[in-house]
Amino acid sequence: MNIVITGSLGNIGKPLTQELVQKGHTVTVISRKEERKKEIEAIGAKAAIGAMQDADFLAATFKGADIVYLMESWEGMASIFDKDADFIGAFNSIGNNYKQAVEQSGGKTHCTSKQYWRPHQQRDRQSFSSQYRGKYPETITW
């Protein structure tokens, strides 16, 4: 299968990529950092360097994928110590970019990880998740 993974080579992305490549899948890993390219390729995956804030980049990268793993992450948005950072706004923006890219790319299955949401953000999480419910019956959320 042709699988695209967002979230680069973090705590989830790296072992997931390693396992998928080991099982014979073609994997593309999206990273915003050019310096990750060699590490991604060393695992046996293809690197796609770009930003989650760029819906056109995402759509082009998702095109032809059988599965797209979508992850929202704090990293790359702002420092967690920045009291003025609008993480909810950033998550919503990236979520909207994912939605647009998925629609444009015509991919088949979309997996979403929401592990970074905190209890005080539950209302926003439900609102965010409801954007996808019913529109993409093959969406997998855990």
Tab-separated table of N, CA, C and O in Angstrom, residues 1 3 5 9 13-29 40-46:
chain	number	residue	atom	x	y	z
A	1	MET	N	0.827	-1.183	0.000
A	1	MET	CA	0.000	0.000	0.000
A	1	MET	C	0.872	1.246	0.000
A	1	MET	O	1.984	1.230	0.499
A	3	ILE	N	1.300	4.717	1.609
A	3	ILE	CA	0.866	5.346	2.858
A	3	ILE	C	1.638	6.644	3.071
A	3	ILE	O	2.856	6.683	2.922
A	5	ILE	N	2.417	9.624	5.946
A	5	ILE	CA	2.397	9.867	7.385
A	5	ILE	C	2.769	11.318	7.647
A	5	ILE	O	3.816	11.784	7.196
A	9	LEU	N	9.220	12.202	12.095
A	9	LEU	CA	9.775	11.024	12.766
A	9	LEU	C	9.798	11.203	14.274
A	9	LEU	O	10.814	11.012	14.926
A	13	GLY	N	5.541	8.653	14.659
A	13	GLY	CA	5.876	8.542	13.247
A	13	GLY	C	7.041	7.627	12.937
A	13	GLY	O	6.996	6.853	11.984
A	14	LYS	N	8.098	7.696	13.734
A	14	LYS	CA	9.277	6.883	13.439
A	14	LYS	C	9.002	5.386	13.562
A	14	LYS	O	9.248	4.641	12.607
A	15	PRO	N	8.490	4.901	14.706
A	15	PRO	CA	8.239	3.456	14.781
A	15	PRO	C	7.154	3.003	13.800
A	15	PRO	O	7.224	1.893	13.259
A	16	LEU	N	6.175	3.848	13.547
A	16	LEU	CA	5.136	3.503	12.576
A	16	LEU	C	5.735	3.365	11.185
A	16	LEU	O	5.461	2.395	10.473
A	17	THR	N	6.568	4.316	10.804
A	17	THR	CA	7.226	4.264	9.496
A	17	THR	C	8.103	3.028	9.385
A	17	THR	O	8.062	2.312	8.372
A	18	GLN	N	8.899	2.758	10.407
A	18	GLN	CA	9.774	1.583	10.388
A	18	GLN	C	8.974	0.299	10.189
A	18	GLN	O	9.337	-0.563	9.384
A	19	GLU	N	7.888	0.165	10.914
A	19	GLU	CA	7.072	-1.046	10.811
A	19	GLU	C	6.424	-1.172	9.438
A	19	GLU	O	6.408	-2.253	8.847
A	20	LEU	N	5.892	-0.074	8.928
A	20	LEU	CA	5.227	-0.122	7.622
A	20	LEU	C	6.211	-0.434	6.493
A	20	LEU	O	5.915	-1.241	5.607
A	21	VAL	N	7.393	0.158	6.543
A	21	VAL	CA	8.419	-0.121	5.532
A	21	VAL	C	8.846	-1.581	5.636
A	21	VAL	O	8.975	-2.281	4.622
A	22	GLN	N	9.048	-2.060	6.863
A	22	GLN	CA	9.446	-3.453	7.087
A	22	GLN	C	8.414	-4.427	6.510
A	22	GLN	O	8.757	-5.493	6.020
A	23	LYS	N	7.139	-4.050	6.550
A	23	LYS	CA	6.069	-4.897	6.021
A	23	LYS	C	5.882	-4.736	4.516
A	23	LYS	O	4.965	-5.320	3.945
A	24	GLY	N	6.729	-3.919	3.884
A	24	GLY	CA	6.707	-3.813	2.436
A	24	GLY	C	5.866	-2.693	1.850
A	24	GLY	O	5.678	-2.628	0.637
A	25	HIS	N	5.372	-1.810	2.681
A	25	HIS	CA	4.561	-0.695	2.189
A	25	HIS	C	5.454	0.435	1.667
A	25	HIS	O	6.582	0.601	2.123
A	26	THR	N	4.931	1.194	0.737
A	26	THR	CA	5.585	2.398	0.261
A	26	THR	C	5.119	3.532	1.157
A	26	THR	O	3.923	3.808	1.229
A	27	VAL	N	6.056	4.166	1.849
A	27	VAL	CA	5.706	5.169	2.849
A	27	VAL	C	6.341	6.512	2.496
A	27	VAL	O	7.523	6.581	2.192
A	28	THR	N	5.519	7.560	2.557
A	28	THR	CA	6.000	8.932	2.425
A	28	THR	C	5.793	9.613	3.768
A	28	THR	O	4.699	9.569	4.325
A	29	VAL	N	6.842	10.224	4.283
A	29	VAL	CA	6.782	10.910	5.567
A	29	VAL	C	6.886	12.408	5.329
A	29	VAL	O	7.828	12.874	4.689
A	40	ILE	N	14.779	10.079	7.200
A	40	ILE	CA	13.569	9.460	6.641
A	40	ILE	C	13.949	8.461	5.557
A	40	ILE	O	13.471	7.325	5.536
A	41	GLU	N	14.834	8.871	4.671
A	41	GLU	CA	15.261	7.992	3.570
A	41	GLU	C	16.062	6.796	4.068
A	41	GLU	O	15.996	5.713	3.480
A	42	ALA	N	16.815	6.966	5.157
A	42	ALA	CA	17.593	5.855	5.731
A	42	ALA	C	16.682	4.739	6.235
A	42	ALA	O	17.061	3.570	6.228
A	43	ILE	N	15.475	5.081	6.642
A	43	ILE	CA	14.499	4.090	7.102
A	43	ILE	C	13.896	3.343	5.916
A	43	ILE	O	13.374	2.249	6.051
A	44	GLY	N	13.988	3.958	4.734
A	44	GLY	CA	13.412	3.339	3.541
A	44	GLY	C	12.148	4.016	3.060
A	44	GLY	O	11.439	3.498	2.205
A	45	ALA	N	11.858	5.184	3.624
A	45	ALA	CA	10.669	5.942	3.232
A	45	ALA	C	11.070	7.113	2.333
A	45	ALA	O	12.248	7.477	2.250
A	46	LYS	N	10.080	7.694	1.702
A	46	LYS	CA	10.278	8.887	0.883
A	46	LYS	C	9.983	10.103	1.763
A	46	LYS	O	9.034	10.102	2.530
